[in-house]
mmCIF file of C-alpha atoms and ligand atoms in Angstrom:
data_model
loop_
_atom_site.group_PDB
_atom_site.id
_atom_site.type_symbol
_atom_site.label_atom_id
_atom_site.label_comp_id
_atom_site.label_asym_id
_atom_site.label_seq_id
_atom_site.Cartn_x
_atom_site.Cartn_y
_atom_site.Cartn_z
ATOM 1 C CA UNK A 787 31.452 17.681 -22.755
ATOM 2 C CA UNK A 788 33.267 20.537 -21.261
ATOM 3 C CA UNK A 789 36.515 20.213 -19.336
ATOM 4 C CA UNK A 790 38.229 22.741 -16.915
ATOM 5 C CA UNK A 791 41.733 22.027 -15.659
ATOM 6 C CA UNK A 792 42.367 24.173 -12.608
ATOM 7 C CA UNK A 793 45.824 25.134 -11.478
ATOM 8 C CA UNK A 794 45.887 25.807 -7.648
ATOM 9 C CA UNK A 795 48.185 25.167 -4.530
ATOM 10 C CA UNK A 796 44.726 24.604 -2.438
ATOM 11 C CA UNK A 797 43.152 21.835 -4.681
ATOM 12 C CA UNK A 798 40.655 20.956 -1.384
ATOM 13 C CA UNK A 799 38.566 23.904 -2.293
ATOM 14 C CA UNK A 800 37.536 22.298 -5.545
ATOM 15 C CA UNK A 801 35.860 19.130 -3.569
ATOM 16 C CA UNK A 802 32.825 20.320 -3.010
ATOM 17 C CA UNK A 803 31.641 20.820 -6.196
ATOM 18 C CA UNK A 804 32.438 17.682 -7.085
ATOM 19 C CA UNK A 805 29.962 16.444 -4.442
ATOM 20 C CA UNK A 806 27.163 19.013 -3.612
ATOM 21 C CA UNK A 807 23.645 20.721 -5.800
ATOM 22 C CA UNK A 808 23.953 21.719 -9.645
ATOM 23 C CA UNK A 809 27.525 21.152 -10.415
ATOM 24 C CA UNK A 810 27.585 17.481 -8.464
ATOM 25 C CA UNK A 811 25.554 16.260 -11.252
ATOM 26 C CA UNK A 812 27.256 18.039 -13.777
ATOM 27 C CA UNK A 813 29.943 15.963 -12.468
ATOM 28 C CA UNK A 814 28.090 12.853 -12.394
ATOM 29 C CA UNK A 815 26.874 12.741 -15.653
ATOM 30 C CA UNK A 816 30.396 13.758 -17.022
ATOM 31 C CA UNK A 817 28.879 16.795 -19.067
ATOM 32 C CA UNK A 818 31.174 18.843 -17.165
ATOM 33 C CA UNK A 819 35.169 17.297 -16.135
ATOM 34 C CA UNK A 820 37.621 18.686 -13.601
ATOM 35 C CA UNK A 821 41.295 18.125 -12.872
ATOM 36 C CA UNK A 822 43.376 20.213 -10.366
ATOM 37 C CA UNK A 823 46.876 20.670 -10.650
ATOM 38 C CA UNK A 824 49.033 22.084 -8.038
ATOM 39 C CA UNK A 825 51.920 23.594 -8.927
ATOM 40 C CA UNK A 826 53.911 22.750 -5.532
ATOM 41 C CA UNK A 827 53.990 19.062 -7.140
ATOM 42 C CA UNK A 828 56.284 20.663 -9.867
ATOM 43 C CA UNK A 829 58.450 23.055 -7.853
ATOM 44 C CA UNK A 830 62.122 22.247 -6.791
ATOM 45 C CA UNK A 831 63.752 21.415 -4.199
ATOM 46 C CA UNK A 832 63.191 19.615 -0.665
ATOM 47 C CA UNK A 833 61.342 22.581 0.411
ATOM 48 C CA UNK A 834 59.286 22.776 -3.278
ATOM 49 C CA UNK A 835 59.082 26.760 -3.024
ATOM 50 C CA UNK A 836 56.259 27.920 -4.795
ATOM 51 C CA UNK A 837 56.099 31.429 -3.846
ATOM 52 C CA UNK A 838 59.224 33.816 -3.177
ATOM 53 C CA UNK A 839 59.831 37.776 -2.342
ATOM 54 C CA UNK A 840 58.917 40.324 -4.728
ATOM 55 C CA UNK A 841 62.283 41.951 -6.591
ATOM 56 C CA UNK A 842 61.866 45.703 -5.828
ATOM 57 C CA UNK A 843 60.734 44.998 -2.519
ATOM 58 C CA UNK A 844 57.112 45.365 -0.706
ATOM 59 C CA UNK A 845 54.749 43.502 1.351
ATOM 60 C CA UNK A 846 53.859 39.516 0.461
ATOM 61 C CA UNK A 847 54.912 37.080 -2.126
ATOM 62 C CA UNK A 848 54.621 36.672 -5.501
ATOM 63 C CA UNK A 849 53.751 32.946 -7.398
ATOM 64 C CA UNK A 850 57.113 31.603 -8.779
ATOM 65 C CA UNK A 851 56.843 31.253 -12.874
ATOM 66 C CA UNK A 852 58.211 27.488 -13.202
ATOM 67 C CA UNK A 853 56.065 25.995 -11.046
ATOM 68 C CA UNK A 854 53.025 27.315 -12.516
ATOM 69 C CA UNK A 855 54.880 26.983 -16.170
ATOM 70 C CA UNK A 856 55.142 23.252 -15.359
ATOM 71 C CA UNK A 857 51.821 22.719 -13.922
ATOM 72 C CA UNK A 858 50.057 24.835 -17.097
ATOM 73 C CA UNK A 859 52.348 22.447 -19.202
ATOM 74 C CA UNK A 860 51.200 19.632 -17.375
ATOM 75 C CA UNK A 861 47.695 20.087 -17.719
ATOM 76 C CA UNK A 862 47.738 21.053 -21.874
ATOM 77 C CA UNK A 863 49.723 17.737 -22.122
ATOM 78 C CA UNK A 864 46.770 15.608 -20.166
ATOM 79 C CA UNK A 865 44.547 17.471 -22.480
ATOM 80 C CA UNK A 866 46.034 16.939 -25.971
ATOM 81 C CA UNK A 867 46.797 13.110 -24.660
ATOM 82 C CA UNK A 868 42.544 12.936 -23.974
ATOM 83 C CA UNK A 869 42.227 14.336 -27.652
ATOM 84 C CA UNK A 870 41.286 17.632 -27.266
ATOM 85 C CA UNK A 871 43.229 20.375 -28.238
ATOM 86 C CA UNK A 872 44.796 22.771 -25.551
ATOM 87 C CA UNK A 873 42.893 25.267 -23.879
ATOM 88 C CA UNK A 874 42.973 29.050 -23.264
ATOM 89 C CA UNK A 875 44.338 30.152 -20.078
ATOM 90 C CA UNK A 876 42.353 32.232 -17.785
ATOM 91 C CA UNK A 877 44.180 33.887 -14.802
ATOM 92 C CA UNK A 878 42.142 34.856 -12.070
ATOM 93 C CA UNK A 879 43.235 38.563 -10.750
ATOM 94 C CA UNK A 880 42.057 41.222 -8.802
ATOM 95 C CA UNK A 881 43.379 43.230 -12.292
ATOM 96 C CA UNK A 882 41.333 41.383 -14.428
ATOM 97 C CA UNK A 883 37.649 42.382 -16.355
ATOM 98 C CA UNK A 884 35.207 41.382 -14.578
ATOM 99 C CA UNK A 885 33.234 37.975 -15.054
ATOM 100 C CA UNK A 886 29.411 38.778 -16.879
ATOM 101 C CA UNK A 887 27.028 35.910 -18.292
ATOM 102 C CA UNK A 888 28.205 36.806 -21.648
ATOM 103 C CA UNK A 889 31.637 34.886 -21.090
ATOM 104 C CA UNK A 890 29.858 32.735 -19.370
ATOM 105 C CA UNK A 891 28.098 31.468 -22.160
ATOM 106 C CA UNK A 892 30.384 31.475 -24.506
ATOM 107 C CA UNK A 893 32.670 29.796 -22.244
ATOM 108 C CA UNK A 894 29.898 27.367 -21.977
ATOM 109 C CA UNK A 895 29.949 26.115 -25.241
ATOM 110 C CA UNK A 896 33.303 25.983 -25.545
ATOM 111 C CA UNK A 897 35.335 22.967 -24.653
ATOM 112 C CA UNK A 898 36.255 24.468 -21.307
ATOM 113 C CA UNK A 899 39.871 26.397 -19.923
ATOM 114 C CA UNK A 900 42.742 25.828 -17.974
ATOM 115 C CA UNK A 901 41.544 27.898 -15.054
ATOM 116 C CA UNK A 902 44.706 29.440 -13.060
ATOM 117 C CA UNK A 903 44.187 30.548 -9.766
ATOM 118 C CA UNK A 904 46.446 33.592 -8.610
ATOM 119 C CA UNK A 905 47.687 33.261 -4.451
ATOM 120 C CA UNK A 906 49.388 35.816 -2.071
ATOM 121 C CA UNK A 907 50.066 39.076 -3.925
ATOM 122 C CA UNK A 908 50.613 37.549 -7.124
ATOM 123 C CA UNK A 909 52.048 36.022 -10.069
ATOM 124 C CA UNK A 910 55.450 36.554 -11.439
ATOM 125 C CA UNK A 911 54.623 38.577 -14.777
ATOM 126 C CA UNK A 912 56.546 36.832 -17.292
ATOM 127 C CA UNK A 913 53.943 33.852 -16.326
ATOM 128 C CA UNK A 914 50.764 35.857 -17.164
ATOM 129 C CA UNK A 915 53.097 37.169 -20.790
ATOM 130 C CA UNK A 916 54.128 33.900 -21.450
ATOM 131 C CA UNK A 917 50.517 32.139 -21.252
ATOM 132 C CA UNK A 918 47.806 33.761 -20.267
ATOM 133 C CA UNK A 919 44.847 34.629 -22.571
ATOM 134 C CA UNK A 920 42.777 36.943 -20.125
ATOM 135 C CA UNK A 921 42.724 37.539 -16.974
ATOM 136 C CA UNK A 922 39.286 37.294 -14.929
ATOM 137 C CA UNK A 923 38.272 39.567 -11.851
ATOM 138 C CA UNK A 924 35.044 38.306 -9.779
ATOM 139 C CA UNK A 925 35.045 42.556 -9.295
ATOM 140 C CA UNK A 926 35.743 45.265 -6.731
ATOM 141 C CA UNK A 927 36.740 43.261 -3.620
ATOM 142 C CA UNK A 928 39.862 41.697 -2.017
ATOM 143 C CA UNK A 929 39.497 37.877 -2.017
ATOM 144 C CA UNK A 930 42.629 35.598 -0.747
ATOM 145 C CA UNK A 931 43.308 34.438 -3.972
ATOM 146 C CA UNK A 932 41.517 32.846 -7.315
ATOM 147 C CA UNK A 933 40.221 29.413 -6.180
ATOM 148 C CA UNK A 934 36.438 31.118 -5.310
ATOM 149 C CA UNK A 935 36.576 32.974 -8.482
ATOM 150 C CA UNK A 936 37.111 29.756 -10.694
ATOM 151 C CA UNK A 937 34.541 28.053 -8.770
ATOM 152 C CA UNK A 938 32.113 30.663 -9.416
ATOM 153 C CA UNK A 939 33.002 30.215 -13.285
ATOM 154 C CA UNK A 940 32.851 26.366 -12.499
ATOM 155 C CA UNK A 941 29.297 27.145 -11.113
ATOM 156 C CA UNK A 942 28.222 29.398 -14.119
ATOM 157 C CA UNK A 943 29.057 27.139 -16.900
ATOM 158 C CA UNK A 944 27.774 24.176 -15.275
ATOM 159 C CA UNK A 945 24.544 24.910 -15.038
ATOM 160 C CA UNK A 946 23.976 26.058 -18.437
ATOM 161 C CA UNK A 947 25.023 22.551 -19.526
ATOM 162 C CA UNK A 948 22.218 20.678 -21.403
ATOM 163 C CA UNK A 949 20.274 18.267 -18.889
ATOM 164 C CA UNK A 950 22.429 19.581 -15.412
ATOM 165 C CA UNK A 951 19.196 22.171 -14.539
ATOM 166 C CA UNK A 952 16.052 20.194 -13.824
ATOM 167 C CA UNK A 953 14.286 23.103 -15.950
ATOM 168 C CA UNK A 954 15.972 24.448 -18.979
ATOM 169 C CA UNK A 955 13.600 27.290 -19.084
ATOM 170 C CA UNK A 956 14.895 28.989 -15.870
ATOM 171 C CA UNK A 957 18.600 28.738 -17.288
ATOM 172 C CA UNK A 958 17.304 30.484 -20.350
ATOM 173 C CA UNK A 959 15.091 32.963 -18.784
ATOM 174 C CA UNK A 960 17.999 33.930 -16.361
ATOM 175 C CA UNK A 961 18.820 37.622 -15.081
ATOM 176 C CA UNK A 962 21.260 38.694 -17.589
ATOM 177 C CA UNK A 963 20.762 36.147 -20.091
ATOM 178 C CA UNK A 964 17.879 39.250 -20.881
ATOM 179 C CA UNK A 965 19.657 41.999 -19.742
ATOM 180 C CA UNK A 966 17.595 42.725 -16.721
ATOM 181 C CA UNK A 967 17.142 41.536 -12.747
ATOM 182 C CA UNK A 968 14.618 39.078 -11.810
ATOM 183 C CA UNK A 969 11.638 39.589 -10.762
ATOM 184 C CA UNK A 970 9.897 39.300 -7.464
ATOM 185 C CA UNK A 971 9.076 35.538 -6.944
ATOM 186 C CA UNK A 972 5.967 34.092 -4.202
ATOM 187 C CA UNK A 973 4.698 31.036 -3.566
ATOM 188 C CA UNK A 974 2.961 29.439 -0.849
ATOM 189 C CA UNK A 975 0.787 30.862 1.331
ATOM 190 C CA UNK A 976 -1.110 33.493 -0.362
ATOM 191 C CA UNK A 977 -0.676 35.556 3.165
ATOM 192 C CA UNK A 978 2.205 35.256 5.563
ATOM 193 C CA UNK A 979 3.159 37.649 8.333
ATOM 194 C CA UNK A 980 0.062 39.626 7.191
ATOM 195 C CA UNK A 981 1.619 40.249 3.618
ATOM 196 C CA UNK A 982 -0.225 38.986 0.731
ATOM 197 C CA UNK A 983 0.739 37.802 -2.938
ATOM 198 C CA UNK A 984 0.182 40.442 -5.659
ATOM 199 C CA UNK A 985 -3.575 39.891 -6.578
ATOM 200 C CA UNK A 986 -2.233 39.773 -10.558
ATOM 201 C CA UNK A 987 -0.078 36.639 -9.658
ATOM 202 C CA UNK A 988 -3.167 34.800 -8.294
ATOM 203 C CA UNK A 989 -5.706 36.112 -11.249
ATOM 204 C CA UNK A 990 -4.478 33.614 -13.830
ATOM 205 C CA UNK A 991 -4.197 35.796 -16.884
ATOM 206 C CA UNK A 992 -1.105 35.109 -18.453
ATOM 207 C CA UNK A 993 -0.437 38.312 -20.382
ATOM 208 C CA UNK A 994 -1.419 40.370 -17.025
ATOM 209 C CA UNK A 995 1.293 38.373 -15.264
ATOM 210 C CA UNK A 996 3.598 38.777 -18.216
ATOM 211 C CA UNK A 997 4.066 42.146 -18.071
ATOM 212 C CA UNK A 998 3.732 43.140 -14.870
ATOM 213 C CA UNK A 999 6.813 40.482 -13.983
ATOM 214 C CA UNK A 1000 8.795 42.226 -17.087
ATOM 215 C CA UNK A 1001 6.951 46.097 -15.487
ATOM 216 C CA UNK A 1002 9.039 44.678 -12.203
ATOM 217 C CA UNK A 1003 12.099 43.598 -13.930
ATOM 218 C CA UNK A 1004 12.338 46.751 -15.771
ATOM 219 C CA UNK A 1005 11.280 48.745 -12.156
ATOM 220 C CA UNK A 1006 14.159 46.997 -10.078
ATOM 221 C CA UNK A 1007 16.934 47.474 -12.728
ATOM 222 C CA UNK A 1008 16.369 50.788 -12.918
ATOM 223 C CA UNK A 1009 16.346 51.478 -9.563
ATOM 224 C CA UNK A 1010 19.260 49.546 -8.618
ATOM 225 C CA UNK A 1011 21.398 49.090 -11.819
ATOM 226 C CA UNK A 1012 20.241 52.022 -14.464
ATOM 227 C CA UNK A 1013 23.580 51.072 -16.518
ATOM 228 C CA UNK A 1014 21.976 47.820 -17.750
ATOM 229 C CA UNK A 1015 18.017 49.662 -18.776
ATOM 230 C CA UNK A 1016 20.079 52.147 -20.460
ATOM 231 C CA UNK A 1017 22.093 49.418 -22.469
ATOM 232 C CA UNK A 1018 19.128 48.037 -23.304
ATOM 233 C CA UNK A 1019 17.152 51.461 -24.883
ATOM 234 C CA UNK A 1020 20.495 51.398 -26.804
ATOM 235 C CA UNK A 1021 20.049 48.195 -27.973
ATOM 236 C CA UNK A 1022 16.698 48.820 -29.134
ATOM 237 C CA UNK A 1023 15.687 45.869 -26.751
ATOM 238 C CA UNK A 1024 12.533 47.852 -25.272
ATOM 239 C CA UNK A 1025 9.113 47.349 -26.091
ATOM 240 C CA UNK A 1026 6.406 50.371 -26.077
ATOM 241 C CA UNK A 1027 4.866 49.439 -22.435
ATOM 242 C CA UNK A 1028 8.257 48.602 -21.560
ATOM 243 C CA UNK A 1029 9.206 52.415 -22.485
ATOM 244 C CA UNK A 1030 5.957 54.129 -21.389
ATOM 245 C CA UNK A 1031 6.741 52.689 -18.131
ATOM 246 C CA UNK A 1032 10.535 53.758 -18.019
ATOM 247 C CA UNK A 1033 8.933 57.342 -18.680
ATOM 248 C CA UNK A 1034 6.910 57.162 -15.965
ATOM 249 C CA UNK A 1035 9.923 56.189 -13.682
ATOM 250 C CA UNK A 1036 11.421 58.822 -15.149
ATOM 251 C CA UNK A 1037 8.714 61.198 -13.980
ATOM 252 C CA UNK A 1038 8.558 59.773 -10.584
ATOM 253 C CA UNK A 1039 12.321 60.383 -10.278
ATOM 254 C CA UNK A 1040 12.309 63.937 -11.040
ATOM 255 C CA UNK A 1041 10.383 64.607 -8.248
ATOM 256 C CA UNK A 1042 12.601 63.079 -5.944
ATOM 257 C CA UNK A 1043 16.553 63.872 -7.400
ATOM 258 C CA UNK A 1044 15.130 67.722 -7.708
ATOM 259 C CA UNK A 1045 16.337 70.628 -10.177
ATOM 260 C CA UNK A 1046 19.186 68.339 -11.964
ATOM 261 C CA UNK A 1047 16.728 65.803 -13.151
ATOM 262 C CA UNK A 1048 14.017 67.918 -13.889
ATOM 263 C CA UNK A 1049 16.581 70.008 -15.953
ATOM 264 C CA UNK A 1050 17.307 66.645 -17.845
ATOM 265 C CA UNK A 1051 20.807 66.430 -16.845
ATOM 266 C CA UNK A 1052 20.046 62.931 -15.118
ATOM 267 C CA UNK A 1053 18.542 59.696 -16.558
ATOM 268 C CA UNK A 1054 19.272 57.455 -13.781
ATOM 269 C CA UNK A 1055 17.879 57.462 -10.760
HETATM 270 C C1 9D3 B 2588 47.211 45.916 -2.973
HETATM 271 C C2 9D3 B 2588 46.995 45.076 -4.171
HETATM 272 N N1 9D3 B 2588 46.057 43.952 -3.920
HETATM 273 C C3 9D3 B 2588 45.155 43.891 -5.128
HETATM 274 C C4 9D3 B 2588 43.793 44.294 -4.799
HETATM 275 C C5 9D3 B 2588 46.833 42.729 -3.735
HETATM 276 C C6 9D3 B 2588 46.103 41.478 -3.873
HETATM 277 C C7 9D3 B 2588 45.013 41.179 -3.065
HETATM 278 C C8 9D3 B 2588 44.358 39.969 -3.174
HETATM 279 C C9 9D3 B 2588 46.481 40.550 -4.822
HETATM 280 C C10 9D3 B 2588 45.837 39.338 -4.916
HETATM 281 C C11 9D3 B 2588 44.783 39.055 -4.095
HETATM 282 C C12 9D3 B 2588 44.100 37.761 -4.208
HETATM 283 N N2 9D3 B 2588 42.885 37.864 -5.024
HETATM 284 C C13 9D3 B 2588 42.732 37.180 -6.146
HETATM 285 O O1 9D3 B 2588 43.610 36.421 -6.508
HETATM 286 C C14 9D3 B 2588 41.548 37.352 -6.959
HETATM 287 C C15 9D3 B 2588 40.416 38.210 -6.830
HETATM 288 C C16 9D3 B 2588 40.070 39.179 -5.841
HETATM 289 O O2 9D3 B 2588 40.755 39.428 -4.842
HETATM 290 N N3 9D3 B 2588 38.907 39.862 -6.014
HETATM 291 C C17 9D3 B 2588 38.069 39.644 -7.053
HETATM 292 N N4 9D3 B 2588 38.353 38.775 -7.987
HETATM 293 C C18 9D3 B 2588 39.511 38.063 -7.864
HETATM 294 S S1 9D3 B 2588 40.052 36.944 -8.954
HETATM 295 C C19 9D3 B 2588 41.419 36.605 -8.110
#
């Protein structure tokens, strides 16, 4: 059982994942629990401000601490009282690292976070000193606030819950759970739009179709994301054929990025 309590003014967002795909049954089944708690329920006064102008001055608001302080308290207190012990905090922030499968996982077998989902410009500081244990970018892009980034976590750790993906092969054999991108996938019919299925997927030897899915996976990340091929040679994660075929990449590359490469001042593409 993993539980995520989720501070947010906009509590409606999280509905749907109570009730739709992968993380509904999650849900169902109670491997995975989620409360929201919205912070205007613990601000002050008839108006119950949560958000007020920045000191200094500049555009947009910034998050009040109390509410937030009382909502955080809120939700450790519902924890401890279901007799688990309180949570880390994870802020989600344009300023934060940026979410991998790494986290993910160990999030995942963890039991779960107070989630806290950042609004308007921001969150008074002495909130984020005061309580928070990291703070959680979804990366390089302006979003409206946190709620889509803590569903996306939501989302993540669900899934690799034990009995919420119909096969727990494909949550093991996952993109980044190996270091690399998928794969090209096909699947019925064997010719559409005049384009066929790669003969090797159709042949039936296993080993053939092996490697040339891992000769693809290796092909595409190195095209598109050399950082995580070259993370892998340092890990010593590469296999001969796997390396054979980086150097022919390699080669094929030289002729195309010119003098630099050739001169070996490149690796990437
Ligand atoms: C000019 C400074 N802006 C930072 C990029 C202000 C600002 C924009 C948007 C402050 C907060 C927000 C709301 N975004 C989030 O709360 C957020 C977010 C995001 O915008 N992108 C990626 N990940 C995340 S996690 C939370």
């Amino acid at each position: 059982m993993i539980r995520f309590d989720v501070v947010t003014l906009f509590d409606g967002y999280f509905e749907p994942l109570r009730t739709q795909g992968v993380c509904r049954r999650a849900f169902d089944s109670g491997v995975v629990q989620l409360r929201t708690w919205n912070p205007r329920d613990h601000a002050r006064g008839a108006h119950r401000t949560v958000d007020d102008r920045p000191y200094g001055g500049g555009p947009g608001m910034v998050m009040l601490a109390q509410p937030l302080h009382a909502a955080l308290c809120a939700a450790q207190a519902a924890r401890v009282a279901a007799g688990l012990e309180p949570a880390p905090v994870l802020l989600f922030s344009p300023a934060g690292r940026a979410l991998r499968q790494a986290a993910v996982q160990e999030l995942a077998a963890s039991c779960g976070a107070v989630l806290v989902c950042g609004r308007y410009e921001g969150v008074d500081q002495r909130f984020i000193d005061l309580h928070v244990d990291e703070e959680i970018s979804l990366g390089d892009f302006v979003l409206s606030g946190g709620e889509i980034p803590a569903m996306a976590l939501i989302d993540a750790v669900a899934r690799l819950q034990p009995g919420v993906l119909n096969d727990a092969l494909s949550a093991q054999q996952d993109s980044f759970s190996d270091g690399l991108l998928d794969c090209p996938h096909y699947t019925r019919p064997p010719r559409f739009q005049d384009r066929e299925v790669p003969p090797v997927l159709m042949g039936g030897d296993h080993a053939r179709i092996a490697r040339w899915r891992r000769d693809r996976m290796l092909e595409l990340s190195w095209r598109r994301r050399p950082e995580l091929v070259r993370e892998l040679e340092r890990q010593g994660r590469l296999d001969r054929a796997d390396l054979r075929l980086l150097a022919e990449l390699r080669g094929e590359a030289r002729d195309d990025a010119g003098a630099a490469a050739a001169a070996g001042t490149s690796s990437g593409p």
